[in-house]
XYZ file of C-alpha atoms in Angstrom:
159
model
C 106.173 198.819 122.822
C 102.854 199.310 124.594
C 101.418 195.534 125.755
C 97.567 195.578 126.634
C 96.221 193.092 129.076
C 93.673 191.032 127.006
C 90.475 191.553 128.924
C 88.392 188.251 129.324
C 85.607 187.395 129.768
C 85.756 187.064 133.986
C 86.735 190.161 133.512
C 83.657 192.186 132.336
C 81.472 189.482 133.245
C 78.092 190.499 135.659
C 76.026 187.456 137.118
C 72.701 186.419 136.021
C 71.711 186.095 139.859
C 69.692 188.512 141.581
C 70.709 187.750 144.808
C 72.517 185.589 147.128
C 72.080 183.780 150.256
C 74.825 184.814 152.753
C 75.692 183.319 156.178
C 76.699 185.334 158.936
C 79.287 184.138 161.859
C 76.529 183.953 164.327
C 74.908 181.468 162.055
C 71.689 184.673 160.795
C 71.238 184.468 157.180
C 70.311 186.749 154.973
C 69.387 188.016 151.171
C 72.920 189.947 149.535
C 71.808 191.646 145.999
C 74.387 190.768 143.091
C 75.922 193.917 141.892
C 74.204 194.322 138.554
C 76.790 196.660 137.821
C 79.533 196.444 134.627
C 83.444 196.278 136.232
C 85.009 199.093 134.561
C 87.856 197.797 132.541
C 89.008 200.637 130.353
C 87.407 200.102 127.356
C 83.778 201.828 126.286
C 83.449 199.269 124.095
C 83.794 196.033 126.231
C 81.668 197.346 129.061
C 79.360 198.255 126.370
C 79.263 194.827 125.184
C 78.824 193.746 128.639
C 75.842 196.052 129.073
C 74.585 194.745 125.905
C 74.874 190.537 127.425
C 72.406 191.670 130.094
C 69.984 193.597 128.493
C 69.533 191.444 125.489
C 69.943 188.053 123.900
C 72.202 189.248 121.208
C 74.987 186.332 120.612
C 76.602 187.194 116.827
C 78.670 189.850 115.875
C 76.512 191.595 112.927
C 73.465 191.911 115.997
C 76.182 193.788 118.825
C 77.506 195.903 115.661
C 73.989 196.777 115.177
C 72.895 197.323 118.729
C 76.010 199.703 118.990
C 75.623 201.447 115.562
C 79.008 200.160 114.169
C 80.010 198.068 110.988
C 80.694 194.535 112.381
C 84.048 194.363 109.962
C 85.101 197.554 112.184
C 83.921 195.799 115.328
C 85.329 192.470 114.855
C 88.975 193.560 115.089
C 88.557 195.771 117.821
C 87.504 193.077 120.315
C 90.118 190.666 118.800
C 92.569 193.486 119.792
C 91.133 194.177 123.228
C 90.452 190.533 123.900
C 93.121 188.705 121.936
C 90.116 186.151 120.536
C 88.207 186.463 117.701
C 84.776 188.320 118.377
C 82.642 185.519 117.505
C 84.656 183.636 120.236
C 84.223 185.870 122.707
C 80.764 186.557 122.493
C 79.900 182.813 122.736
C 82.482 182.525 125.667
C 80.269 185.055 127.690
C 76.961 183.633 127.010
C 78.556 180.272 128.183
C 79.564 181.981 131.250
C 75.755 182.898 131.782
C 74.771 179.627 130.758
C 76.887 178.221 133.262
C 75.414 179.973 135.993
C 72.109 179.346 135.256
C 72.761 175.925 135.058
C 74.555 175.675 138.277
C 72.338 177.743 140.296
C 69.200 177.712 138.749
C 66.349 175.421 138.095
C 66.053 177.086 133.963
C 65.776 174.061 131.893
C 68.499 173.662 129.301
C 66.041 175.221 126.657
C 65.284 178.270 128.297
C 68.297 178.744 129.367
C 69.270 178.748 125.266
C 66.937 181.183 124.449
C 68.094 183.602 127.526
C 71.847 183.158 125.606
C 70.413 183.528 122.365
C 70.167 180.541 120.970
C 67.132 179.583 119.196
C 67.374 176.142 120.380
C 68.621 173.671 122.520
C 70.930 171.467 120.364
C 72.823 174.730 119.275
C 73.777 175.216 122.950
C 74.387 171.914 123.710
C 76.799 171.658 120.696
C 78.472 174.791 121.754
C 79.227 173.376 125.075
C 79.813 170.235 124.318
C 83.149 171.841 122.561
C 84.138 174.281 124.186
C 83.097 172.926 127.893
C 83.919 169.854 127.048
C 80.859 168.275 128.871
C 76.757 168.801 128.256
C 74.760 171.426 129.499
C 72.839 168.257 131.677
C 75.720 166.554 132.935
C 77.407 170.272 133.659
C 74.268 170.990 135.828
C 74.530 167.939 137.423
C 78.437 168.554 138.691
C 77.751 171.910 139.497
C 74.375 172.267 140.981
C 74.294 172.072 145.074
C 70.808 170.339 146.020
C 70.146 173.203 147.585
C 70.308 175.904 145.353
C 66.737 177.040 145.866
C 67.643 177.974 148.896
C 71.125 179.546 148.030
C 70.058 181.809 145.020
C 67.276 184.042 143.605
C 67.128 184.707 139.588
C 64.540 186.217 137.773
C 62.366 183.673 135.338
C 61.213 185.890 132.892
C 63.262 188.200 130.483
């Protein structure tokens, strides 16, 4: 029997930083660039969907079938295979992995933030994490965020 390792999210996942702050020993600071690049993984497909969560603000299944020229009933199953969720699942797990970040290191509100994940508005992705996170985007932010993060991080506004 062949066993795949389910690839997640963490997995394929590429920040929505453009660079970070780092501290050297000798207490010099400087600018580190995030490496915009996909982690290979073995699969065409999942670092394809991964290229596809940076470039645009896709979210559902029917628009990543689209954007890869597949039928979505074909493309469904293979990411449940390769994943072990559903698609739909997955694909909202990611964006709430870049909605995360945002929110933790960025000062995005909570409605542009939705719109950079694909969501039209900001109720859909505060109902969204609200289940699966358990928490609101706000209160999230307000764990997560270091009072400093200006300082810490550089993100692009626009895009």
């Amino acid at each position: 029997m062949i066993y795949l390792k389910p690839i997640t999210v963490e997995m394929i996942y590429v920040s929505v930083l453009q660079s970070k702050l780092q501290i050297r020993a000798d207490g010099g600071m400087y600018w580190i660039p995030v490496d915009k690049s996909v982690p290979k993984v073995g699969s065409i497909l999942m670092e394809s969907i991964a290229e596809l969560m940076q470039s645009t603000d896709c979210i559902c299944v029917q628009d990543f079938a689209k954007e890869l020229n597949v039928d979505a009933k074909e493309l469904s199953p293979c990411i449940h295979l390769l994943t072990g969720q559903l698609a739909s699942d997955f694909l909202v797990a990611y964006r709430l992995a870049q909605a995360k970040e945002w929110l933790a290191c960025t000062d995005l509100t909570v409605t542009e933030i939705a719109q950079k994940c694909g969501m039209k508005w900001q109720s859909v992705l505060t109902e969204r994490f609200k289940k699966w996170e358990k928490t609101s985007p706000t209160e999230y932010r307000r764990l997560h965020r270091p009072d400093n993060f200006r300082e810490l991080y550089r993100w692009k506004t626009e895009g």
